[in-house]
Short mmCIF file of C-alpha atoms and ligand atoms in Angstrom, two decimals:
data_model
loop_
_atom_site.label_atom_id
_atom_site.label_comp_id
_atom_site.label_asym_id
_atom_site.label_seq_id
_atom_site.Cartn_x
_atom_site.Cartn_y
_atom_site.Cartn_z
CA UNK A 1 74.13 58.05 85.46
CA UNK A 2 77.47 59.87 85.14
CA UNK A 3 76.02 61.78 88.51
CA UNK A 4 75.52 58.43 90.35
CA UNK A 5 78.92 57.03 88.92
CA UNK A 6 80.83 59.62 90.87
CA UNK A 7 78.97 59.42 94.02
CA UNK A 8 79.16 55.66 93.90
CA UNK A 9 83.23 55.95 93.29
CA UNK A 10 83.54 57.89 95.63
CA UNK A 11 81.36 56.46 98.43
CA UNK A 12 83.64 53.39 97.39
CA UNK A 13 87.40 55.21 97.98
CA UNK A 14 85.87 56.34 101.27
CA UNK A 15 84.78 52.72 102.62
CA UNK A 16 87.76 51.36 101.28
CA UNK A 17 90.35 53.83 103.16
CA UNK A 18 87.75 53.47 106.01
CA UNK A 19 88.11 49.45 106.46
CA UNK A 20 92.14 50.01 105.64
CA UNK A 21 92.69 52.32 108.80
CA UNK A 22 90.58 50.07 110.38
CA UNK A 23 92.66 47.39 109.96
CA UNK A 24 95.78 49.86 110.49
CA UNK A 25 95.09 50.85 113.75
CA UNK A 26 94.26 47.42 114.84
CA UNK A 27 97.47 46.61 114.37
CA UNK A 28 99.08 49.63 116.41
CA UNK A 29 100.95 48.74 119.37
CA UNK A 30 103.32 52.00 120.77
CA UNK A 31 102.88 55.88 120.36
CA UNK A 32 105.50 55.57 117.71
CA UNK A 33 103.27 53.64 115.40
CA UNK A 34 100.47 56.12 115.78
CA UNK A 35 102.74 58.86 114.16
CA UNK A 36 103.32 57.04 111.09
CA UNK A 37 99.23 56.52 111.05
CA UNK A 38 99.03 60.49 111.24
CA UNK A 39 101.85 60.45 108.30
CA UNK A 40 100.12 57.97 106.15
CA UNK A 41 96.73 59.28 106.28
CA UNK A 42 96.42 63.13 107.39
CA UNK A 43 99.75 63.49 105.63
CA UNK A 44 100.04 65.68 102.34
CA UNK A 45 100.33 63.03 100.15
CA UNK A 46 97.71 60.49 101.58
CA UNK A 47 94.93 59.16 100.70
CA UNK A 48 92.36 61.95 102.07
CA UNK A 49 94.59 65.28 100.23
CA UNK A 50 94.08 62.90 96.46
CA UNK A 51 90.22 62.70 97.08
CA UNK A 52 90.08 66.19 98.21
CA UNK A 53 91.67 67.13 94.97
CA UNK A 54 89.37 64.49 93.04
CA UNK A 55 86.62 66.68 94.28
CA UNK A 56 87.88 69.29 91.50
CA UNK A 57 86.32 66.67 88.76
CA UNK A 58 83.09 66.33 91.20
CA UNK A 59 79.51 67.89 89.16
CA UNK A 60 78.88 71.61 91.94
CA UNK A 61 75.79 70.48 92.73
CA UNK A 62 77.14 66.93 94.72
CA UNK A 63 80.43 68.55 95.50
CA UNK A 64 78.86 69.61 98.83
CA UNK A 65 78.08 66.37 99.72
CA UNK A 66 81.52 64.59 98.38
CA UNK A 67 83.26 67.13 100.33
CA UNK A 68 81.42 66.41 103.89
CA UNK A 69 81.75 62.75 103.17
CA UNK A 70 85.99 63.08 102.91
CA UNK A 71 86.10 65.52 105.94
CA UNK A 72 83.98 63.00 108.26
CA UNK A 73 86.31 60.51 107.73
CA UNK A 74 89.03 62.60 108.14
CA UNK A 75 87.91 64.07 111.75
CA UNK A 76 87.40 60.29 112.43
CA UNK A 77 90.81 59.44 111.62
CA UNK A 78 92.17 61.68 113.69
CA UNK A 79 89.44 61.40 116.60
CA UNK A 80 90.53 57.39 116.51
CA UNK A 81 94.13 58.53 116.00
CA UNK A 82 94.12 61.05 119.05
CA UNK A 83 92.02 58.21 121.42
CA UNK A 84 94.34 55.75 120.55
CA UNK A 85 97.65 58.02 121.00
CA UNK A 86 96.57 58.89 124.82
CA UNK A 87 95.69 55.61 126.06
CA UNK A 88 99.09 54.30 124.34
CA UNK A 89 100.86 57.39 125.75
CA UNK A 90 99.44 56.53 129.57
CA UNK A 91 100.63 52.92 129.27
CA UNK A 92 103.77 53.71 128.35
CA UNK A 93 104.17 56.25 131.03
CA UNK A 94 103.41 53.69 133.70
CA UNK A 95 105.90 50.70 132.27
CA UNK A 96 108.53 53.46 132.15
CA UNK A 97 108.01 54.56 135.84
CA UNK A 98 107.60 51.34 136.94
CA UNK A 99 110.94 50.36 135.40
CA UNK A 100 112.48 53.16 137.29
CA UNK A 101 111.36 52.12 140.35
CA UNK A 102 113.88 52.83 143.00
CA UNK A 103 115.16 49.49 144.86
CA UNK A 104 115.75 50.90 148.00
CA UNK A 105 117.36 47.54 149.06
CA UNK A 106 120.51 48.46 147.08
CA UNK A 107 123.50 49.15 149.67
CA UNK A 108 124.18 53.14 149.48
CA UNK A 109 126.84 55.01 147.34
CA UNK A 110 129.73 55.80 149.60
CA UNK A 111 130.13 59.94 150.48
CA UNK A 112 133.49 61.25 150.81
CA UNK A 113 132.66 64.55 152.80
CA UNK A 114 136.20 65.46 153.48
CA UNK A 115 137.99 66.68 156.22
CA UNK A 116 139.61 69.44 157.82
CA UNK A 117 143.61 69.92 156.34
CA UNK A 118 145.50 68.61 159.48
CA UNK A 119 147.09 72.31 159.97
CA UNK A 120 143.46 73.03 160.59
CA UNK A 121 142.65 70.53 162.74
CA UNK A 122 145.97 71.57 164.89
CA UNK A 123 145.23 75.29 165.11
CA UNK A 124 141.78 75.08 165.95
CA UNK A 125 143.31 72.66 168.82
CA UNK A 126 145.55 75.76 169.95
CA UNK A 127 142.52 78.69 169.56
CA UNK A 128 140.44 76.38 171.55
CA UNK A 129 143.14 75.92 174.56
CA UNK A 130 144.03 79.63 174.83
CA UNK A 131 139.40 80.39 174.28
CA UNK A 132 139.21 78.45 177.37
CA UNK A 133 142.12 80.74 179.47
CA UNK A 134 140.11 83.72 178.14
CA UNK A 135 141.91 84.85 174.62
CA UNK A 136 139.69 86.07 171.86
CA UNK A 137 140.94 84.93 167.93
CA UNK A 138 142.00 87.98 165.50
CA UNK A 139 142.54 88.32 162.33
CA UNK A 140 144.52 90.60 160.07
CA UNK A 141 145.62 91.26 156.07
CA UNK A 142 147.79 89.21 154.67
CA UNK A 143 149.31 92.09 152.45
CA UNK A 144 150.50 95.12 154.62
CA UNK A 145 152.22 97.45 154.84
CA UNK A 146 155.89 98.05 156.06
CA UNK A 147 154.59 99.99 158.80
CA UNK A 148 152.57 97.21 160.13
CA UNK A 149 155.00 94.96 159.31
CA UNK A 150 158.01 95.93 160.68
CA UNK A 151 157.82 99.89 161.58
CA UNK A 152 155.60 99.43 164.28
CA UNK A 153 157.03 96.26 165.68
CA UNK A 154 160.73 97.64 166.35
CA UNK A 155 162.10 96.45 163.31
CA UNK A 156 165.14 98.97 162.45
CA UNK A 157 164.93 100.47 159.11
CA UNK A 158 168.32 98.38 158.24
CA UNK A 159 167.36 94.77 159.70
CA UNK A 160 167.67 91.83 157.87
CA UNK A 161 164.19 90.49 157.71
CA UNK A 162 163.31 94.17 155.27
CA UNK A 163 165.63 92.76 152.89
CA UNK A 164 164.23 91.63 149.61
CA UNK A 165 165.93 88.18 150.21
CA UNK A 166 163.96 87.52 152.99
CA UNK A 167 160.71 89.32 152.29
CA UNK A 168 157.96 89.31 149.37
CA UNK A 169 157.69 92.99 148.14
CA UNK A 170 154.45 93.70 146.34
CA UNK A 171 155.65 97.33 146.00
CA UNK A 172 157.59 99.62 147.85
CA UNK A 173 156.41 99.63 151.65
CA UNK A 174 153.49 96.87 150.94
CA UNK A 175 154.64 93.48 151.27
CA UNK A 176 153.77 90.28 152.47
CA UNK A 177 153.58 90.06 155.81
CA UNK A 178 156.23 87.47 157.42
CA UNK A 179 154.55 87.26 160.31
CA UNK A 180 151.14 87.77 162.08
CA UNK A 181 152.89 90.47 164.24
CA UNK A 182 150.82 92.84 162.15
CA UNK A 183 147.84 91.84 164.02
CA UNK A 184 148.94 92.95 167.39
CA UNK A 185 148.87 96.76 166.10
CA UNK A 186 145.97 97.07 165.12
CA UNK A 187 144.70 95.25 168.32
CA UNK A 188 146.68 97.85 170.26
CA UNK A 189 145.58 100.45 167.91
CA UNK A 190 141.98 99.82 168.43
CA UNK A 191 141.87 98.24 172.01
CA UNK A 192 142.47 99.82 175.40
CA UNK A 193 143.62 97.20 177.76
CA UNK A 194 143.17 94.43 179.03
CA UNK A 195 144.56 92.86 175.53
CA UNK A 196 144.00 89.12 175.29
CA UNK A 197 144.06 87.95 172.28
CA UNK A 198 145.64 85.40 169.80
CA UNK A 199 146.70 86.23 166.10
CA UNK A 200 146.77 83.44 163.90
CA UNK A 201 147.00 83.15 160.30
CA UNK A 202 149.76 83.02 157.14
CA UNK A 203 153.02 83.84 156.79
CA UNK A 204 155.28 84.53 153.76
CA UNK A 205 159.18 84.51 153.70
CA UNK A 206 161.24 84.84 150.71
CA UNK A 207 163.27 81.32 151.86
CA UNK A 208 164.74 78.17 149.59
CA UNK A 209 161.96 75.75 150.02
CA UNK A 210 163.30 72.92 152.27
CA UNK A 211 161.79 70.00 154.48
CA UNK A 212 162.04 72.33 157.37
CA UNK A 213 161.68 75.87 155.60
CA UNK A 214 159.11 76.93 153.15
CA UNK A 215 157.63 80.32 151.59
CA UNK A 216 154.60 80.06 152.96
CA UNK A 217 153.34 78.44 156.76
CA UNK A 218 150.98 78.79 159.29
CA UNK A 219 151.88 81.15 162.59
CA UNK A 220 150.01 81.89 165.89
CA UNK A 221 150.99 84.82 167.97
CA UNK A 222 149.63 85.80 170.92
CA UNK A 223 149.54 88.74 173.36
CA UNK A 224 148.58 89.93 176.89
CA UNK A 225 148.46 93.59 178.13
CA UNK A 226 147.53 94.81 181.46
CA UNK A 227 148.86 96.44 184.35
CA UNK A 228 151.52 94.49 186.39
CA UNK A 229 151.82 91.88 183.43
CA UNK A 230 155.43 89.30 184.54
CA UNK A 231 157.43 87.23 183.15
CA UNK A 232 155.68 84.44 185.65
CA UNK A 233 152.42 85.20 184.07
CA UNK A 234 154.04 84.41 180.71
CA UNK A 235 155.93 81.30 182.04
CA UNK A 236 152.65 79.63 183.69
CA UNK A 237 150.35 80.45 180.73
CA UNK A 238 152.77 78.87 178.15
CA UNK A 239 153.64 75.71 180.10
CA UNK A 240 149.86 75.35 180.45
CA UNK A 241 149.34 75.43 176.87
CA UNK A 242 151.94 73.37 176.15
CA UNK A 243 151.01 70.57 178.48
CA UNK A 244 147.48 70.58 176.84
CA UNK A 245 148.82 70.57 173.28
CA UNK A 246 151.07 67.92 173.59
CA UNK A 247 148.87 65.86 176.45
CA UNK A 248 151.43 65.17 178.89
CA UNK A 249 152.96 67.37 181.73
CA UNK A 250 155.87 69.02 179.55
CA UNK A 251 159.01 70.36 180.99
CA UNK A 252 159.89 73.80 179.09
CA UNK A 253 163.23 75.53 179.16
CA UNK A 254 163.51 79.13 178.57
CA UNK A 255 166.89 80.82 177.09
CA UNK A 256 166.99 84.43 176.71
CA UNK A 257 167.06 85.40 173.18
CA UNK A 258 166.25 88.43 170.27
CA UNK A 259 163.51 89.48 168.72
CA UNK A 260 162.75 93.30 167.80
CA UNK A 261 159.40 93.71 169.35
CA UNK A 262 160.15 92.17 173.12
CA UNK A 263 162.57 92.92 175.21
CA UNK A 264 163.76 91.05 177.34
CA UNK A 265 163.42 87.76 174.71
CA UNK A 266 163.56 84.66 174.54
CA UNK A 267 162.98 80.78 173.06
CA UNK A 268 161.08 78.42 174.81
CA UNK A 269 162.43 74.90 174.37
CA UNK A 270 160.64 71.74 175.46
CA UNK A 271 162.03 68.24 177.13
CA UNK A 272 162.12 66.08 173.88
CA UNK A 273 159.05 64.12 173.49
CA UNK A 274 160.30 61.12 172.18
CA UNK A 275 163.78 60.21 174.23
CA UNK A 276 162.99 62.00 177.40
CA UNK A 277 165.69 64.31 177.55
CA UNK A 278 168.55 61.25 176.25
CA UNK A 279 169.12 63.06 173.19
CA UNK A 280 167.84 61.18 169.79
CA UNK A 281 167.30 61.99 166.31
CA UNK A 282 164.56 64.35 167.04
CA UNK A 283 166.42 66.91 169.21
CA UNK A 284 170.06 66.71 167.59
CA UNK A 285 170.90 65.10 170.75
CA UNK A 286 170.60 67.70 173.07
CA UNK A 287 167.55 66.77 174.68
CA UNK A 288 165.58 69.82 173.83
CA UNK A 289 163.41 70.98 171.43
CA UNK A 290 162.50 74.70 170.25
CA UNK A 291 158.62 75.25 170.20
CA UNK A 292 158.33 78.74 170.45
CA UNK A 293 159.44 82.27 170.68
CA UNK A 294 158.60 84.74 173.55
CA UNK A 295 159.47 88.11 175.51
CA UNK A 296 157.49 90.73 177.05
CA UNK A 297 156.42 93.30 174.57
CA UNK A 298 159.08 96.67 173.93
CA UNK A 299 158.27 99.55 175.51
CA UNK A 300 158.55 101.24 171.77
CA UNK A 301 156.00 98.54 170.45
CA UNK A 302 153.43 99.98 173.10
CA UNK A 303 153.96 103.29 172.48
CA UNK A 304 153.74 102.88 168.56
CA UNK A 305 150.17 101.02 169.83
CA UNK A 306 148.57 103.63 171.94
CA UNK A 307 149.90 102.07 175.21
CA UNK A 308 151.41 103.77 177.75
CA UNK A 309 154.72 101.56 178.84
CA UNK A 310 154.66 103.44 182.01
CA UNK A 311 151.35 102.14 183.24
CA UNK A 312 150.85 98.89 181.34
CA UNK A 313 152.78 95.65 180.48
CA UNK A 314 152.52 92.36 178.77
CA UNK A 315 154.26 89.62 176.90
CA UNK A 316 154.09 88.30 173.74
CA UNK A 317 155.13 85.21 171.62
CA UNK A 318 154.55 83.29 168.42
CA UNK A 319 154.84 79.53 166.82
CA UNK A 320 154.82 77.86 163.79
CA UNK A 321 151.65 75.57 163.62
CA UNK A 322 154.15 73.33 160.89
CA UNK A 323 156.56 72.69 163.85
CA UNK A 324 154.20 71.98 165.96
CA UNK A 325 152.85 69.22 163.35
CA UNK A 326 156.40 67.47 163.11
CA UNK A 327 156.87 67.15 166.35
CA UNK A 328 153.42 65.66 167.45
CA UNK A 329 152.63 63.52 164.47
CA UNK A 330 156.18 62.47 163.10
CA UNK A 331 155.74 64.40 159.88
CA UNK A 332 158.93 64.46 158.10
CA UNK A 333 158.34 66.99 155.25
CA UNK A 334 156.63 70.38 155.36
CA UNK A 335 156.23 70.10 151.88
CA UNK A 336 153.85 67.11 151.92
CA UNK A 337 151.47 69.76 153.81
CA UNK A 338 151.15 71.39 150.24
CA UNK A 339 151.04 68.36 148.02
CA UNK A 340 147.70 67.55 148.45
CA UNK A 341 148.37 64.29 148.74
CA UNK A 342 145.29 62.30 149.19
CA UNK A 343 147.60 59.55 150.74
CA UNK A 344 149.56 61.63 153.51
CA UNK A 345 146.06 64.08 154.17
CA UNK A 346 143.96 60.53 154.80
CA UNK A 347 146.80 59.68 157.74
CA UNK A 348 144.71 62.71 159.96
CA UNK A 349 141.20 62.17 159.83
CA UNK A 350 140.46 64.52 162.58
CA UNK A 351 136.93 64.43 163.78
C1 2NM B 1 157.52 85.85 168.35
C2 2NM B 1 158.48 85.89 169.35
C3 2NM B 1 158.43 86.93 170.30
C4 2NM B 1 155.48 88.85 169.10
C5 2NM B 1 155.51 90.15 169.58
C6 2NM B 1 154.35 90.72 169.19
C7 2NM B 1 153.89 92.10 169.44
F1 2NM B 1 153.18 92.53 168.41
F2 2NM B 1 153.11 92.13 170.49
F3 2NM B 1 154.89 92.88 169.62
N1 2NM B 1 153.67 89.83 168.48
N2 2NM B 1 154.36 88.68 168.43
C8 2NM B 1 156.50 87.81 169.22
C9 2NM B 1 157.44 87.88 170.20
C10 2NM B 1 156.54 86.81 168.29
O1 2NM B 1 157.46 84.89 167.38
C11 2NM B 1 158.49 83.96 167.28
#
């Protein structure tokens, strides 16, 4: 009797936890839910852990038989529980993907892929005009040394420009260079001619920061050496330049001038672009407007390149890509170039 008492008690716990997960997981609707089914009856404290420790009070000879009966239900608790949990799992998959589905009617995000600084967009302008007369771009440090500076170029150990008021010093005899001069020497250096090349690139001068003058700007030089190189080759070649730059047949003035590395120098001036040659704001009223420095290239500047001034010549000049800037597109300010001023930058979209 007491054998049968605790096979019948125990057959009873099992149907009754049987018919309560039945009804359970009847009522289970998301993954979520299944969890707290796994909780509730595979759990430590649930129902199938008591009965396994009931088993304790179970006679040996059915405990066998008890035990199998607790661990059948319990692999089909979890066999229902694991069915249930991947069908669940898949459905919910497919509502979330087909929530994200992408409407591909929806207008498109706006890109902003920038554009090139308008400096850029004006000195690749000026490589591309003296590419197609047959110069090749160069390139040089920005930190050099005094030598390449100013020793090479004609620069007397006592002029001006060496002093520390005018120039950035990163220690004695290296500095930064205040023009792109230092280019040309290594050119020469390196290259027998024919030399044609241009030299553009930055520039650094220790100057107050004004709307016309700043510490840093943007310079191309350029330079042609061969044999029987004139000042009429130099004269032609700029006015052609010029006249593509600024789009318009330009009249150019030339007044002799100094500059350490050329000799004879000189400025080359340009009929003012807005009043003709009147005189207006633009050109102080004289008409004229200073683009550009030139001169053919010092005998001593050859020499310090390689060159022999006896059987070669050429000429030589350099700009400010800034000036060139003011004077085409009305800026007023070279600081503005530095701002980064999302309003004055959008004014040049380039292409
Ligand atoms: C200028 C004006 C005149 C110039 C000279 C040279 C070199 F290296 F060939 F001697 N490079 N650039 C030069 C001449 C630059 O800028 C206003």
């Amino acid at each position: 009797m007491r054998q049968l008492g605790f096979e019948l008690f125990m057959q009873q716990q099992i149907e009754t936890l049987r018919s309560e997960f039945a009804q359970d997981i009847a009522k289970v609707a998301a993954t979520h839910d299944i969890e707290a089914l796994k909780v509730k009856y595979l759990g430590k404290k649930g129902p199938l852990q008591n009965l396994m420790k009931f088993l304790k009070e179970v006679p040996a000879e059915q405990r066998p038989a008890a035990g199998k009966w607790i661990n059948d239900l319990k692999e089909e608790i979890s066999a229902r529980l694991e069915a249930s949990e991947t069908t669940l799992r898949a459905t919910e998959e497919s509502a979330k993907l087909s929530a994200e589905k992408i409407d591909i009617t929806l207008p498109g995000r706006n890109r902003f892929p920038g554009r090139k600084h308008i400096i850029t967009q004006t000195l690749d302008e000026m490589i591309d005009i003296f590419a197609s007369m047959g110069f090749s771009v160069q390139v040089g440090p920005d930190i050099d040394t005094d030598y390449y500076n100013f020793e090479a170029l004609n620069f007397a150990p006592d002029h001006p420009a060496r002093d520390m008021q005018d120039t950035f010093y990163v220690a004695k005899d290296v500095l930064l260079r205040t023009h792109t001069s230092n280019i040309q020497v290594r050119v020469m250096e390196m290259q027998k001619p024919p030399i044609r090349i241009i030299a553009p690139g930055h520039a650094y001068r220790n100057e107050t920061i004004t709307a016309r003058s700043h510490v840093f700007f943007n310079q191309i030089e350029g330079l042609y050496i061969d044999k029987g190189v004139t000042f009429a080759d130099l004269f032609a070649t700029m006015d052609e330049f010029l006249s593509k730059l600024f789009k318009r047949q330009v009249e150019t003035r030339f007044r002799p001038s100094y500059f350490p590395f050329v000799e004879p120098g000189m400025e080359v001036d340009l009929r003012c672009l807005t009043c003709g040659g009147s005189g207006c704001n633009l050109c102080k009223q004289t008409g004229w407007l200073e683009i550009m420095g030139a001169g053919m290239v010092h005998p001593e500047v050859l020499k310090n390149g390689g060159i022999d001034p006896e059987i070669y010549s050429g000429y030589a000049w350099g700009m400010g890509v800034e000036r060139v800037i003011l004077l085409r597109n009305g800026v007023k300010d070279i600081r503005t170039f530095t701002d980064n001023d999302m309003r004055f930058l959008e004014q040049f979209p380039g292409v």
